[in-house]
Short mmCIF file of C-alpha atoms and ligand atoms in Angstrom, two decimals:
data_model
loop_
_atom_site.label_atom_id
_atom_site.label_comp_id
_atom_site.label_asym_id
_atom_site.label_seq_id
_atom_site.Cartn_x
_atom_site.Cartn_y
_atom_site.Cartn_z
CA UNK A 7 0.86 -12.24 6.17
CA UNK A 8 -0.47 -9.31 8.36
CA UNK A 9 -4.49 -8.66 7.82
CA UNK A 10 -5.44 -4.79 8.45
CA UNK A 11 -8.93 -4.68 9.47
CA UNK A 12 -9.68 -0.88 9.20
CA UNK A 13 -10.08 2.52 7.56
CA UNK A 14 -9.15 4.74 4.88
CA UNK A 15 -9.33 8.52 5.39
CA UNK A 16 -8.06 11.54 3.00
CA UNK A 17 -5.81 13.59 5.61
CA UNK A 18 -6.44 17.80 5.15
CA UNK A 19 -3.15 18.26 7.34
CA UNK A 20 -3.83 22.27 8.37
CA UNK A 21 -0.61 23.58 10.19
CA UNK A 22 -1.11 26.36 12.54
CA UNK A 23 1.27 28.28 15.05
CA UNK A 24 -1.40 27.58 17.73
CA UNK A 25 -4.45 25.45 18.40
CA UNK A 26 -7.29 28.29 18.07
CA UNK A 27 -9.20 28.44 21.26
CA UNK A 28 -13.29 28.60 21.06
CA UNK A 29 -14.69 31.17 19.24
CA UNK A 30 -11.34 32.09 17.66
CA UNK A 31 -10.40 32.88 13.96
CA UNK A 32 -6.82 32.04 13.38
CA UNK A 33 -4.74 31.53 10.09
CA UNK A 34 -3.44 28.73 8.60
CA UNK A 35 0.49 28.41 7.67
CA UNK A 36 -0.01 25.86 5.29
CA UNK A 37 -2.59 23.01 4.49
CA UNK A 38 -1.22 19.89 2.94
CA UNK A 39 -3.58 16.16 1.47
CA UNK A 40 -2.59 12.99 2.81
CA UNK A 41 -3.98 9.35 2.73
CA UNK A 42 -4.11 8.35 6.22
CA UNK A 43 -6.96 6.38 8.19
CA UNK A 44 -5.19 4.38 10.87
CA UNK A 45 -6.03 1.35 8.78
CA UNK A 46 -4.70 2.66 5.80
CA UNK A 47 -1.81 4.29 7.95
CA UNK A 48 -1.08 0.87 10.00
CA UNK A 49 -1.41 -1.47 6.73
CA UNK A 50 1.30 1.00 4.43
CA UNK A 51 3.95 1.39 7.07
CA UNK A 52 4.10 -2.09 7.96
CA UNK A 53 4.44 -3.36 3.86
CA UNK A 54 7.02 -0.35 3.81
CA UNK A 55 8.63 -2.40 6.42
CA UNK A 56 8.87 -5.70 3.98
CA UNK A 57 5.63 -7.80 5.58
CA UNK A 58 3.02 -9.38 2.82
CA UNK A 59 -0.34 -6.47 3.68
CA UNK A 60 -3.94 -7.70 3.18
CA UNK A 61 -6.38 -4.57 3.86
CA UNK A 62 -9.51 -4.86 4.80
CA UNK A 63 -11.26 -1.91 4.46
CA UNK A 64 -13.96 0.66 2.19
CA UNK A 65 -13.89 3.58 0.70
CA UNK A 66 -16.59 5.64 -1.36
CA UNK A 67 -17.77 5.07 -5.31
CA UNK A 68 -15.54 8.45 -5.58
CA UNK A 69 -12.38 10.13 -6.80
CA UNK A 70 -11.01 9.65 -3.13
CA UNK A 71 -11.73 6.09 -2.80
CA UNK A 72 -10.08 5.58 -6.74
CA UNK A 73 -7.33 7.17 -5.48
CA UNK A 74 -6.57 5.27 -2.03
CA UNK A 75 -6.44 2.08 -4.29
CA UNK A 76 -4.12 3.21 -6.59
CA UNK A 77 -2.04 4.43 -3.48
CA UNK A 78 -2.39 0.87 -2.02
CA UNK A 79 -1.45 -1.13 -5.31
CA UNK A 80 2.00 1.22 -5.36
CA UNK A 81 2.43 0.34 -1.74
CA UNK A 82 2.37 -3.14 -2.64
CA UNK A 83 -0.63 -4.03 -0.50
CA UNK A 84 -3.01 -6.92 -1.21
CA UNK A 85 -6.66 -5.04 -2.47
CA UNK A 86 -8.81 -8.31 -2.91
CA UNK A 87 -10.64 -7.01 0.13
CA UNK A 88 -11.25 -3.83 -0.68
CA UNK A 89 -14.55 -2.55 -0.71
CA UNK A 90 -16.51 0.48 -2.97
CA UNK A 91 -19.19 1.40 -1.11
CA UNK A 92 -22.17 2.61 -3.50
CA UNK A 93 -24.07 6.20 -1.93
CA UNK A 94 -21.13 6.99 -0.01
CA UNK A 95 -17.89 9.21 0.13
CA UNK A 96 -14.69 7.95 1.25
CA UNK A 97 -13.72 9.22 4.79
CA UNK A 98 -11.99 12.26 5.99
CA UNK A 99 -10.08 13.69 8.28
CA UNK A 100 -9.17 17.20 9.24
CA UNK A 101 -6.12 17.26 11.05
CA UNK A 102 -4.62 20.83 12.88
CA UNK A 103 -0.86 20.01 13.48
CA UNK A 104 0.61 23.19 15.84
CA UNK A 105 4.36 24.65 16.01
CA UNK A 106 5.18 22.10 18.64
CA UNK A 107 3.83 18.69 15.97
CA UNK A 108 1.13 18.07 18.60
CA UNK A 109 -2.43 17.04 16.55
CA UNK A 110 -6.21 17.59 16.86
CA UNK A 111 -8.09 15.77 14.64
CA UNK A 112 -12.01 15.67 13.54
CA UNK A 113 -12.90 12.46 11.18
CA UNK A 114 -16.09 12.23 9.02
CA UNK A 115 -16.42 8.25 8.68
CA UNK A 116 -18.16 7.98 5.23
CA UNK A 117 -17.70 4.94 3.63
CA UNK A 118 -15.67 3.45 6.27
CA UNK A 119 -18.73 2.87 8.64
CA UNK A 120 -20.15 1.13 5.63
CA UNK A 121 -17.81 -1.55 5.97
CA UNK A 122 -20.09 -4.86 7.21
CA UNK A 123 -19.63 -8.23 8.82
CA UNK A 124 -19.99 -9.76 5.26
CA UNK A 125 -16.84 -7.97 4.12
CA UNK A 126 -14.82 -9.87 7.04
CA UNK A 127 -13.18 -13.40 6.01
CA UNK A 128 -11.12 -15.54 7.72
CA UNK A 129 -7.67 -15.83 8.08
CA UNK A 130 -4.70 -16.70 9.97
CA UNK A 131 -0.91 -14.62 10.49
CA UNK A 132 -1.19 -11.41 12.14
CA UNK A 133 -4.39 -9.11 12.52
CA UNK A 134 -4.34 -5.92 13.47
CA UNK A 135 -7.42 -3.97 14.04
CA UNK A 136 -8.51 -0.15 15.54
CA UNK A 137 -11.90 1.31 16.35
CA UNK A 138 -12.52 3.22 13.34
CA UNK A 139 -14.61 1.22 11.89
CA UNK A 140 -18.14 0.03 13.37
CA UNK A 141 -17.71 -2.45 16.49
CA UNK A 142 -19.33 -5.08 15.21
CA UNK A 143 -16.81 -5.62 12.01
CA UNK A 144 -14.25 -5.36 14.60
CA UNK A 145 -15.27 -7.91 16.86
CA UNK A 146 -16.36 -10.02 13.82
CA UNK A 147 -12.78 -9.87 12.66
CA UNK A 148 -11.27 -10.58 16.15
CA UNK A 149 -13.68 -13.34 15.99
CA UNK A 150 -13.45 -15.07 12.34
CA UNK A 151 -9.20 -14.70 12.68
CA UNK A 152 -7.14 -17.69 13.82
CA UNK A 153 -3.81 -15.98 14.08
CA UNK A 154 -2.44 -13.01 16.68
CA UNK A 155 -4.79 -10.80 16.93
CA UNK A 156 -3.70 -6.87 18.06
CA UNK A 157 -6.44 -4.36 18.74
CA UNK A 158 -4.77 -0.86 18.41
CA UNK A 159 -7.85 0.61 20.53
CA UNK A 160 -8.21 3.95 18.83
CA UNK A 161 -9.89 6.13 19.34
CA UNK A 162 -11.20 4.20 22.55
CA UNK A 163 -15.18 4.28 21.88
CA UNK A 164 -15.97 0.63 22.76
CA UNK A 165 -19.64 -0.09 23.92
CA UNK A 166 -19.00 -4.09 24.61
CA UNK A 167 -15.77 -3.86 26.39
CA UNK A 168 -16.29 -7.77 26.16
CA UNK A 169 -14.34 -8.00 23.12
CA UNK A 170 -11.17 -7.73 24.92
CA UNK A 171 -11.17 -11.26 25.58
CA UNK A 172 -10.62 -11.99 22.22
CA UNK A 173 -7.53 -9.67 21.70
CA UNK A 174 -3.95 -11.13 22.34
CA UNK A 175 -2.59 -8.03 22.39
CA UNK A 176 -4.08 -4.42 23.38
CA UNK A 177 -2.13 -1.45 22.42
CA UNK A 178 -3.84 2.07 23.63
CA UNK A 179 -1.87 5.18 24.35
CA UNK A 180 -2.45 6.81 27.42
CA UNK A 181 -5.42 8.68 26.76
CA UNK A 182 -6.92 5.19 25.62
CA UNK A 183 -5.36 3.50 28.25
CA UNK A 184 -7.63 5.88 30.79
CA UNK A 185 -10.74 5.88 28.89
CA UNK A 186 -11.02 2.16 28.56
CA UNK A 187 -9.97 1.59 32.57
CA UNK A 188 -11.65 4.89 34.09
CA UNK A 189 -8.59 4.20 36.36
CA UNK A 190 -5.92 6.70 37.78
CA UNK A 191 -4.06 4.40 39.14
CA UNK A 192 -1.97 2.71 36.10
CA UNK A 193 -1.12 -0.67 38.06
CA UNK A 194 -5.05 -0.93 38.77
CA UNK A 195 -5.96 -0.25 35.35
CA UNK A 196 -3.71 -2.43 33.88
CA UNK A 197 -4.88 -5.85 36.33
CA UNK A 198 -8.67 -4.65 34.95
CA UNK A 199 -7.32 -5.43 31.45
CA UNK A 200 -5.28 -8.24 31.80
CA UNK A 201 -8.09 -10.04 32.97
CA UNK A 202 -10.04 -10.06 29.87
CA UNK A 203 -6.55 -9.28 27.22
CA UNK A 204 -4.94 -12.63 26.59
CA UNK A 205 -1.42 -12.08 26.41
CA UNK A 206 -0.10 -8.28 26.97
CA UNK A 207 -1.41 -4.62 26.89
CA UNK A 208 1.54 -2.33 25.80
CA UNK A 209 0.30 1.12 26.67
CA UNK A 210 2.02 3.78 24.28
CA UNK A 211 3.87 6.64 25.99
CA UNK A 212 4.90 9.20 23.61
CA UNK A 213 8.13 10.45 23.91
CA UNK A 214 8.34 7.95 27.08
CA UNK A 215 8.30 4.85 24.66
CA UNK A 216 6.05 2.11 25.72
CA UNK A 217 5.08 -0.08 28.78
CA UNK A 218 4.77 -3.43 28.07
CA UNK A 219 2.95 -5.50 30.38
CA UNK A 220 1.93 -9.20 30.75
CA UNK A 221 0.79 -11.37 34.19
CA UNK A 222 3.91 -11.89 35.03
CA UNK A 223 6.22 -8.49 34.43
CA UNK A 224 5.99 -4.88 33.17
CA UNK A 225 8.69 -3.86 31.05
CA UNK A 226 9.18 -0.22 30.51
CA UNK A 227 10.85 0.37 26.44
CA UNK A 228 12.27 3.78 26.32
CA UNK A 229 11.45 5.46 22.93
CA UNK A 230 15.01 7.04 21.31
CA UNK A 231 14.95 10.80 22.08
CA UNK A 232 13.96 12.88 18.81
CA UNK A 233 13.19 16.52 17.80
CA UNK A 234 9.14 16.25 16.74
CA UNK A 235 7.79 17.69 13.84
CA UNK A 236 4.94 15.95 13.20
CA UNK A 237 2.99 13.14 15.95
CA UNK A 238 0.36 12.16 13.64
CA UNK A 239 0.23 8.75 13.05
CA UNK A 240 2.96 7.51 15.93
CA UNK A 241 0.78 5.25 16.88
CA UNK A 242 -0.11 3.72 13.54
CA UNK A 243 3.65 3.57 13.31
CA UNK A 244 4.21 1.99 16.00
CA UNK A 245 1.34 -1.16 16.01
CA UNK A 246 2.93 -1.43 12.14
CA UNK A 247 6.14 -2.02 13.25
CA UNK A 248 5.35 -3.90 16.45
CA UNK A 249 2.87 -6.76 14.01
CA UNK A 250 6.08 -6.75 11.26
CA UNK A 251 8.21 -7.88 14.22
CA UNK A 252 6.33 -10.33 15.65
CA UNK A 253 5.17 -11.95 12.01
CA UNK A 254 8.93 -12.70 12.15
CA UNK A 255 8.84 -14.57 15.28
CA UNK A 256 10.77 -12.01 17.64
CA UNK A 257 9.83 -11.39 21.19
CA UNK A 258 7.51 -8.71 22.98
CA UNK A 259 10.77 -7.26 23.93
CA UNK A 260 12.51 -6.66 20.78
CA UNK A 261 9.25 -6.01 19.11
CA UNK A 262 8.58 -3.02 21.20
CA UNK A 263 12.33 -2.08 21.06
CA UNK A 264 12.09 -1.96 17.16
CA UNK A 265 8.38 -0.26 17.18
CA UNK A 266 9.33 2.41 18.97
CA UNK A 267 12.98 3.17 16.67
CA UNK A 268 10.90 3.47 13.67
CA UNK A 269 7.75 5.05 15.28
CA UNK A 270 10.27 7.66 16.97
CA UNK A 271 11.89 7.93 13.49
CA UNK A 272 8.74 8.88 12.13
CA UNK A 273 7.78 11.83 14.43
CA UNK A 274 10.71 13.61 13.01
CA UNK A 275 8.88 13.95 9.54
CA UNK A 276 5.18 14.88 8.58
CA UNK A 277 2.66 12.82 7.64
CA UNK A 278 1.05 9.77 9.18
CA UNK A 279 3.22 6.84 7.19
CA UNK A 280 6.06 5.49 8.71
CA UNK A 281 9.38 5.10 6.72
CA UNK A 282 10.80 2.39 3.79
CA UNK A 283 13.70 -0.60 4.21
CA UNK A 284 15.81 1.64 2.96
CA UNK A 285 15.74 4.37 5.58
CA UNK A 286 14.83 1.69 8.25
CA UNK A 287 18.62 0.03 7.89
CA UNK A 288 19.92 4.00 8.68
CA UNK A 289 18.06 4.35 11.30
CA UNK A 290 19.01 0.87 13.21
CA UNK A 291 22.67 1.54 12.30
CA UNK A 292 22.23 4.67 13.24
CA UNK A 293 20.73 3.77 17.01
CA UNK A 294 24.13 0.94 17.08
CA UNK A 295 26.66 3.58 16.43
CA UNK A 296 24.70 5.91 19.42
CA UNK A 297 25.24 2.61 22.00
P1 LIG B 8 -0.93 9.41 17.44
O1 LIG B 8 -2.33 9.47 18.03
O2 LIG B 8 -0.27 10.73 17.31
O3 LIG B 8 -0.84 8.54 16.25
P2 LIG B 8 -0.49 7.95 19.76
O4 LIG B 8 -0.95 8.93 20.79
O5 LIG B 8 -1.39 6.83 19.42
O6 LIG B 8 0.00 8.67 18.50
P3 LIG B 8 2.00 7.86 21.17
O7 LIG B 8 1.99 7.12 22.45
O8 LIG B 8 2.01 9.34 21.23
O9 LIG B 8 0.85 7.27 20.27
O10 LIG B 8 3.28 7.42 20.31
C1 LIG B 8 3.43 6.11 19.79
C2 LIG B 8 4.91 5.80 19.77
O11 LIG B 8 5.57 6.73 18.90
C3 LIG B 8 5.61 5.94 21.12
O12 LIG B 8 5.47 4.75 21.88
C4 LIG B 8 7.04 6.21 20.67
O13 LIG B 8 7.67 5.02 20.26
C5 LIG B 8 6.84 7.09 19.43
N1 LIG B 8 6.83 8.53 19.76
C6 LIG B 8 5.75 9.34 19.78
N2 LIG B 8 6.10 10.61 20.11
C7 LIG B 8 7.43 10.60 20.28
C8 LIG B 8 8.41 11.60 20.64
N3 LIG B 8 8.06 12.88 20.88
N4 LIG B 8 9.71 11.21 20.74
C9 LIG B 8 10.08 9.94 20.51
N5 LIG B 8 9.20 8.96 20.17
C10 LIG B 8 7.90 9.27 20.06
O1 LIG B 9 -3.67 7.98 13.49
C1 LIG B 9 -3.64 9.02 12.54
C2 LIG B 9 -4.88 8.97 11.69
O2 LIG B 9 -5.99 9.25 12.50
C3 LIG B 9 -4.89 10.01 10.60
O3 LIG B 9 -4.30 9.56 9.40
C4 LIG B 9 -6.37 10.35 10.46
O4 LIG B 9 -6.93 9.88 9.28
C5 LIG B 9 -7.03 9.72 11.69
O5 LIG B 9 -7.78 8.65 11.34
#
């Protein structure tokens, strides 16, 4: 079982030509609704990927909030935990997506920063947790959890960097990767982390694939090369696929190897969700045939 400790946003997905610069008026070419909320996002793509889901997570006393659950039961994900949060809306997030699938995005928290320590229980299997939702209910859940625990650390906001020593595994992109280390230097950045991390930090590199590293070795995975349409969500892809790997036992290695196939997969279609079995069996037979 893989626990999602997280949020729920409604995506406004507003596709432009451009980003607009300050002060500008531009036009949009389209504006689309999506659940997404890397909690949400993570929790989805990794039951689309065949692993038992248990989210974590709130949403507002609103049509929103009705409508992420329904979303979730079709998905197949475990709602127990859910919470409605009385007095407040379910989260949002406005997302500009340009010509080139690159992403900007503004989130209003709502409910999700309603979500408290007492909503946290424990559990063991996989948990996989971002930032958000308030620090506190994610260090709660790092702490109540007896199982692997991944912190995806997005966006990087973390006040008591201290909670790092109770992640196994830290997964930032490279924009996290700098904020968190205040380092230029990669190989510098990386010792400062894997002092307090317990087992790896695999740093997410975009089209690049990932870096994988541990004490002992860094491993660079490259990521399959793919026309983008749409980034949002790669990263919520990728922890998903990375946690539905290693519930079934397989290696860092071939973990990351798999992660980035499907996250890469996912980049070539909009929206933040990664893709079903069904597809996933094309695309790995796909990436044999291309060996
Ligand atoms: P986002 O914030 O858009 O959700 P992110 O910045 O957290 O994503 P990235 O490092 O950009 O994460 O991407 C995560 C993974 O998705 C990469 O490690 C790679 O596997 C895949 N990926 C992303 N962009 C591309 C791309 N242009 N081509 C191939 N794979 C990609
Ligand atoms: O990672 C992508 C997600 O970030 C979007 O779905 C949006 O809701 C923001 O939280």
């Amino acid at each position: 079982m893989i626990t999602v400790v997280g949020s729920y946003n409604r995506d406004i997905i507003i596709k432009v030509d451009e980003f607009p610069n300050s002060g500008e008026t531009i036009f949009a070419k389209e504006i689309l609704h999506s659940h997404g909320g890397k909690g949400s996002n993570q929790a989805v793509s990794a039951s689309r990927l065949g692993s038992n889901v248990r989210l974590i997570a709130a949403v507002g006393d609103d049509d929103l909030g009705r409508e992420a659950i329904k979303f979730w039961k079709e998905e197949k994900i475990d709602i127990s935990k859910i919470k409605t949060k009385k007095n407040s809306k379910t989260g949002t997030a406005y997302i500009l997506v340009n010509k080139r699938g690159d992403t900007m995005i503004i989130v209003n928290r709502g409910a999700n920063f309603e979500l408290s320590e007492e909503d946290i229980d424990d559990a063991d299997g996989i948990l996989l947790t971002q930032m958000e939702i308030r620090e506190k209910v994610v260090k709660k859940a790092l702490q109540s959890f007896n199982g692997l625990k991944i912190l995806n650390p997005a966006p990087a906001i973390i006040k008591d960097i201290s909670i790092l020593n109770l992640v196994d595994i830290l997964t930032p992109n490279e924009i996290e990767f700098k904020e968190l280390t205040n380092a230029d230097d990669i190989e510098y950045g990386l010792e400062i982390l894997l002092k307090k991390v317990k087992m790896a930090v695999i740093i997410t590199l975009g089209e690049r694939g990932a870096l994988i590293a541990t004490k002992q070795k860094r491993i660079l995975i490259p990521a399959p090369k793919v026309k983008p349409v749409d980034t949002t969500g790669a990263g919520d892809v990728f922890n998903a696929a990375l946690a539905h790997y290693l519930e079934k036992n397989e290696d860092l290695e071939t973990s990351v190897q798999f992660a980035n196939k499907i996250a890469s997969y996912s980049v070539t279609t909009f929206g933040a969700i990664g893709p079903r079995l069904e597809e996933v069996k094309k695309i790995l037979e796909e990436s044999e045939n291309e060996k």
